[in-house]
Amino acid sequence: MRCKKRDQARKTFGNDLKLIAQVDSEKCSDIDECASNPCQNGGSCQDRVNSYNCTCAAGFTGVNCQTDIDECAFNPCQNGGSCQDRVNSYSCTCASGFAGEKCELAIEWLKVGSEVCIGSKNDMFGRFIIPVACHVLNFKLVYVSGGGISWSTGIPKAYWGTIKNNNKDLNLHITDVKNNRISPPPDFPLRSASNYMTYQLPGVTNMDPELTFPELSPPLAVTAGKEFRIWVDQDLINIYERNNEGQTYIDDCTSNPCQNGGSCQDRVNSYNCTCAAGFVGEHCERAIEWLKAGSAVCIGGKNNQSGNFTIPVACHVLNFKLVNVSGGGLSWKPGDTKAYWGTTIRHNNKDLNLHITDADNNRISPPPDFPLTYVRFGFLIYQLPGVTNMDPELTFPELSPPLAVTAGKEFRIWVDEDLKNIYEEDNEGQTCADVWIRKY
C-alpha cells in the first residue's frame, strides 16, 4: 500500500471551541500484488491487502502453485506395477499378468463350462457361455477328441481347419449369437480367396493340441451369461459345406478347474475333481478344518444331564470330537471304575456309550445304523478301532453324507441310559469336554 501525507488545517472559533479539520492526513491506494502474475501453472490469483493468494489448478500446490503434485507418491499401482506421474494424474505400467487403471485386475484363464463339439456343416457350431462379467483378452481351444474335421471325404482331417492340404491353414471363427465375427476380428488378415475365411497364425498348425486366438484390442467387455459360438467358416457362411465331415471336442480340464492341488479327470461335456487331503467341493475349493464349538460342556449319566452345544456357523459337518477337560468320568454305579466316554456297564475299557443328538434327541453321531456291540436291555454301546473309553480324546465316526447345519444349530451329548431313561438311577459322575467339529 502506498500513501501520501497531507497538511492539517486548523481553525479556531472563539476562545473555547476549536474545529480541527483533518484534510486527507493520509491518502492511500492499494497495490495489486496479482499484477505480476505470481500464480504459476494456471493458478488464479486473489489480491489481498499487502499480499495475494493463489488458487492452484488441479495437480499443483505451493504458494505460487509452482509444485507439481506427485500422484505416484502413494504408490497407487498395485501388484508390482510401475507409476508414471502426470499433471493431475498418473499412469500405471502393469507387471505381466495384471491389468486395470491401478493394475488391480489379475489376468487369468477361465474355463467356460463344459466341452463343446464343433462340426463343419448344418449349423454344428460349438456353443459356450461366459459365466462372469469380465473383459476378454483372447480365447483358447484345447483339443479333447473327435478326430478333427475335413473339407471332404479322403482329405486329411485337422482339429482347427478344413480347407487346405497343409497344416497351417485355420478356419475356425468365434461369433456372438447373431453370428457377428468376434475372433479373429473382421479386420484380421485372411489368406483365402473364393469367400473362404482362412487365416494363419505364427508358429501355429491346425493339428496343435491347443489353438489360442489373436489377442483382442481393445479387450471385449462381456456381461455374465453372454453366449458365443465357434464355427467352421463354410458352415458359418453356408458355402461348400456339404462334403465336410468330422468333429472336434475340447478338453474340460485345460483351465485347471480343480483347486488346491486337486486332480482333474476329463469327461464328455464335463470333468471331475479328485481333491487333495483337506479339501472338498466340486472344484476342491472348500478347506476342511476343525472348529471349536463354544465353551466346554459337562455330561452326566442321569436326570437329563446332556451336554448341550451349538455350532456357530453354517457348514457341513464331517464328524465330531470331544477333548476331555475335567470331571473325572462316569460310572454305571457307585464304586465302579469310571471312564470319560462311557459308564463301563460291561467293565471293559473299549465300550463307548456317548451319543450326539439334535435338539429333538434324534441320534446323529454315531448314526442310528452304526453297528452296536451291546444292545441288551436297550443299551446303545459301540466300539471304535483302537479307541478306549479313557483316551483323552474321542473322535466320532465320519458322517456320510456330511451333515448340513445352519448357524446356531443346537446339539446334545448323552449317555445312552440317560437318553433312553433306562437303568440310569445308579449312574454317577460327569465328564466335561471341549466339543470340536470337523467341517467345511
Short mmCIF file of N, CA and C in Angstrom, two decimals, residues 355-423:
data_model
loop_
_atom_site.label_atom_id
_atom_site.label_comp_id
_atom_site.label_asym_id
_atom_site.label_seq_id
_atom_site.Cartn_x
_atom_site.Cartn_y
_atom_site.Cartn_z
N HIS A 355 -23.57 -90.47 22.93
CA HIS A 355 -24.25 -90.25 21.65
C HIS A 355 -24.56 -88.77 21.48
N ILE A 356 -24.38 -88.28 20.25
CA ILE A 356 -24.73 -86.89 19.92
C ILE A 356 -26.06 -86.91 19.20
N THR A 357 -26.97 -86.05 19.67
CA THR A 357 -28.30 -85.94 19.07
C THR A 357 -28.57 -84.50 18.68
N ASP A 358 -29.67 -84.30 17.93
CA ASP A 358 -30.13 -82.93 17.70
C ASP A 358 -30.99 -82.49 18.89
N ALA A 359 -31.60 -81.32 18.78
CA ALA A 359 -32.38 -80.79 19.90
C ALA A 359 -33.64 -81.60 20.16
N ASP A 360 -34.04 -82.43 19.19
CA ASP A 360 -35.20 -83.30 19.38
C ASP A 360 -34.79 -84.71 19.80
N ASN A 361 -33.53 -84.87 20.16
CA ASN A 361 -32.98 -86.14 20.64
C ASN A 361 -32.94 -87.24 19.58
N ASN A 362 -32.90 -86.84 18.31
CA ASN A 362 -32.66 -87.80 17.24
C ASN A 362 -31.15 -88.06 17.16
N ARG A 363 -30.78 -89.33 17.13
CA ARG A 363 -29.35 -89.66 17.13
C ARG A 363 -28.68 -89.22 15.83
N ILE A 364 -27.56 -88.52 15.98
CA ILE A 364 -26.80 -88.01 14.84
C ILE A 364 -25.47 -88.75 14.70
N SER A 365 -24.74 -88.86 15.82
CA SER A 365 -23.43 -89.50 15.77
C SER A 365 -23.16 -90.26 17.06
N PRO A 366 -22.82 -91.56 16.94
CA PRO A 366 -22.89 -92.36 15.71
C PRO A 366 -24.32 -92.39 15.15
N PRO A 367 -24.47 -92.54 13.84
CA PRO A 367 -25.82 -92.54 13.26
C PRO A 367 -26.60 -93.78 13.69
N PRO A 368 -27.91 -93.76 13.54
CA PRO A 368 -28.73 -94.89 14.00
C PRO A 368 -28.35 -96.24 13.40
N ASP A 369 -27.76 -96.24 12.20
CA ASP A 369 -27.41 -97.52 11.57
C ASP A 369 -25.98 -97.96 11.90
N PHE A 370 -25.33 -97.27 12.82
CA PHE A 370 -23.96 -97.65 13.17
C PHE A 370 -23.98 -98.96 13.95
N PRO A 371 -23.05 -99.89 13.66
CA PRO A 371 -23.06 -101.20 14.34
C PRO A 371 -22.85 -101.05 15.85
N LEU A 372 -23.74 -101.66 16.63
CA LEU A 372 -23.62 -101.65 18.08
C LEU A 372 -23.06 -102.99 18.55
N THR A 373 -22.35 -102.96 19.66
CA THR A 373 -21.74 -104.19 20.19
C THR A 373 -22.51 -104.76 21.38
N TYR A 374 -23.42 -103.96 21.94
CA TYR A 374 -24.21 -104.47 23.07
C TYR A 374 -25.53 -103.72 23.10
N VAL A 375 -26.62 -104.44 22.85
CA VAL A 375 -27.93 -103.82 22.78
C VAL A 375 -28.90 -104.44 23.79
N ARG A 376 -28.42 -105.31 24.62
CA ARG A 376 -29.31 -105.97 25.59
C ARG A 376 -29.94 -104.93 26.50
N PHE A 377 -31.22 -105.12 26.80
CA PHE A 377 -31.99 -104.23 27.67
C PHE A 377 -32.11 -102.81 27.10
N GLY A 378 -31.79 -102.64 25.82
CA GLY A 378 -31.93 -101.32 25.20
C GLY A 378 -30.69 -100.46 25.22
N PHE A 379 -29.56 -101.00 25.69
CA PHE A 379 -28.32 -100.21 25.69
C PHE A 379 -27.87 -99.93 24.25
N LEU A 380 -27.12 -98.84 24.10
CA LEU A 380 -26.59 -98.44 22.79
C LEU A 380 -25.06 -98.34 22.88
N ILE A 381 -24.43 -99.47 23.08
CA ILE A 381 -22.98 -99.49 23.29
C ILE A 381 -22.29 -99.86 21.98
N TYR A 382 -21.20 -99.16 21.71
CA TYR A 382 -20.45 -99.40 20.47
C TYR A 382 -18.95 -99.34 20.78
N GLN A 383 -18.16 -99.75 19.82
CA GLN A 383 -16.71 -99.65 19.93
C GLN A 383 -16.14 -99.06 18.65
N LEU A 384 -14.97 -98.42 18.78
CA LEU A 384 -14.26 -97.86 17.64
C LEU A 384 -12.85 -98.43 17.61
N PRO A 385 -12.32 -98.74 16.44
CA PRO A 385 -11.00 -99.36 16.36
C PRO A 385 -9.92 -98.52 17.04
N GLY A 386 -9.19 -99.16 17.95
CA GLY A 386 -8.07 -98.51 18.59
C GLY A 386 -8.43 -97.48 19.63
N VAL A 387 -9.70 -97.38 20.01
CA VAL A 387 -10.16 -96.35 20.94
C VAL A 387 -10.54 -96.99 22.26
N THR A 388 -10.16 -96.34 23.37
CA THR A 388 -10.62 -96.77 24.70
C THR A 388 -11.44 -95.65 25.31
N ASN A 389 -12.23 -96.03 26.34
CA ASN A 389 -13.09 -95.03 26.96
C ASN A 389 -12.36 -94.14 27.96
N MET A 390 -11.04 -94.27 28.05
CA MET A 390 -10.24 -93.37 28.88
C MET A 390 -9.23 -92.58 28.06
N ASP A 391 -9.34 -92.64 26.73
CA ASP A 391 -8.49 -91.80 25.89
C ASP A 391 -8.81 -90.33 26.15
N PRO A 392 -7.83 -89.44 26.06
CA PRO A 392 -8.11 -88.02 26.32
C PRO A 392 -9.01 -87.38 25.26
N GLU A 393 -9.12 -88.01 24.09
CA GLU A 393 -9.98 -87.50 23.04
C GLU A 393 -10.86 -88.63 22.50
N LEU A 394 -12.05 -88.26 22.05
CA LEU A 394 -12.93 -89.22 21.38
C LEU A 394 -13.39 -88.59 20.07
N THR A 395 -12.94 -89.16 18.95
CA THR A 395 -13.37 -88.70 17.63
C THR A 395 -14.46 -89.64 17.13
N PHE A 396 -15.65 -89.09 16.91
CA PHE A 396 -16.79 -89.89 16.46
C PHE A 396 -16.60 -90.30 14.99
N PRO A 397 -17.31 -91.33 14.55
CA PRO A 397 -17.18 -91.77 13.15
C PRO A 397 -17.56 -90.66 12.17
N GLU A 398 -16.93 -90.69 11.01
CA GLU A 398 -17.23 -89.68 9.98
C GLU A 398 -18.64 -89.89 9.44
N LEU A 399 -19.36 -88.79 9.25
CA LEU A 399 -20.73 -88.84 8.75
C LEU A 399 -20.73 -88.90 7.23
N SER A 400 -21.57 -89.75 6.69
CA SER A 400 -21.68 -89.87 5.24
C SER A 400 -23.16 -89.99 4.87
N PRO A 401 -23.73 -88.99 4.19
CA PRO A 401 -23.07 -87.77 3.73
C PRO A 401 -22.82 -86.81 4.89
N PRO A 402 -21.98 -85.79 4.67
CA PRO A 402 -21.78 -84.79 5.73
C PRO A 402 -23.10 -84.15 6.14
N LEU A 403 -23.15 -83.68 7.38
CA LEU A 403 -24.37 -83.11 7.94
C LEU A 403 -24.40 -81.60 7.67
N ALA A 404 -25.38 -81.14 6.90
CA ALA A 404 -25.54 -79.70 6.64
C ALA A 404 -26.24 -79.06 7.83
N VAL A 405 -25.64 -78.03 8.41
CA VAL A 405 -26.23 -77.35 9.56
C VAL A 405 -26.28 -75.85 9.31
N THR A 406 -27.24 -75.20 9.95
CA THR A 406 -27.34 -73.75 9.92
C THR A 406 -26.63 -73.17 11.13
N ALA A 407 -26.28 -71.91 11.04
CA ALA A 407 -25.60 -71.25 12.17
C ALA A 407 -26.51 -71.25 13.39
N GLY A 408 -25.96 -71.60 14.55
CA GLY A 408 -26.73 -71.62 15.79
C GLY A 408 -27.47 -72.92 16.05
N LYS A 409 -27.25 -73.93 15.23
CA LYS A 409 -27.93 -75.23 15.39
C LYS A 409 -27.49 -75.88 16.70
N GLU A 410 -28.49 -76.38 17.48
CA GLU A 410 -28.20 -76.97 18.78
C GLU A 410 -28.05 -78.49 18.68
N PHE A 411 -27.09 -79.01 19.45
CA PHE A 411 -26.88 -80.45 19.57
C PHE A 411 -26.70 -80.81 21.04
N ARG A 412 -26.83 -82.11 21.33
CA ARG A 412 -26.71 -82.59 22.71
C ARG A 412 -25.84 -83.85 22.75
N ILE A 413 -25.13 -84.00 23.86
CA ILE A 413 -24.31 -85.20 24.07
C ILE A 413 -24.89 -85.96 25.26
N TRP A 414 -25.22 -87.22 25.02
CA TRP A 414 -25.92 -88.02 26.03
C TRP A 414 -25.13 -89.30 26.36
N VAL A 415 -25.26 -89.75 27.62
CA VAL A 415 -25.03 -91.15 27.96
C VAL A 415 -26.28 -91.92 27.55
N ASP A 416 -26.12 -93.11 26.97
CA ASP A 416 -27.27 -93.79 26.38
C ASP A 416 -28.39 -94.05 27.39
N GLU A 417 -28.04 -94.43 28.65
CA GLU A 417 -29.09 -94.70 29.64
C GLU A 417 -29.90 -93.45 29.95
N ASP A 418 -29.21 -92.29 30.01
CA ASP A 418 -29.92 -91.04 30.29
C ASP A 418 -30.78 -90.63 29.09
N LEU A 419 -30.27 -90.87 27.89
CA LEU A 419 -31.04 -90.56 26.68
C LEU A 419 -32.32 -91.38 26.62
N LYS A 420 -32.25 -92.67 26.97
CA LYS A 420 -33.39 -93.57 26.84
C LYS A 420 -34.13 -93.79 28.15
N ASN A 421 -33.63 -93.17 29.23
CA ASN A 421 -34.27 -93.32 30.55
C ASN A 421 -34.35 -94.79 30.98
N ILE A 422 -33.23 -95.49 30.88
CA ILE A 422 -33.19 -96.89 31.31
C ILE A 422 -31.99 -97.09 32.25
N TYR A 423 -32.22 -97.73 33.38
CA TYR A 423 -31.15 -98.14 34.30
C TYR A 423 -30.17 -97.00 34.60
#
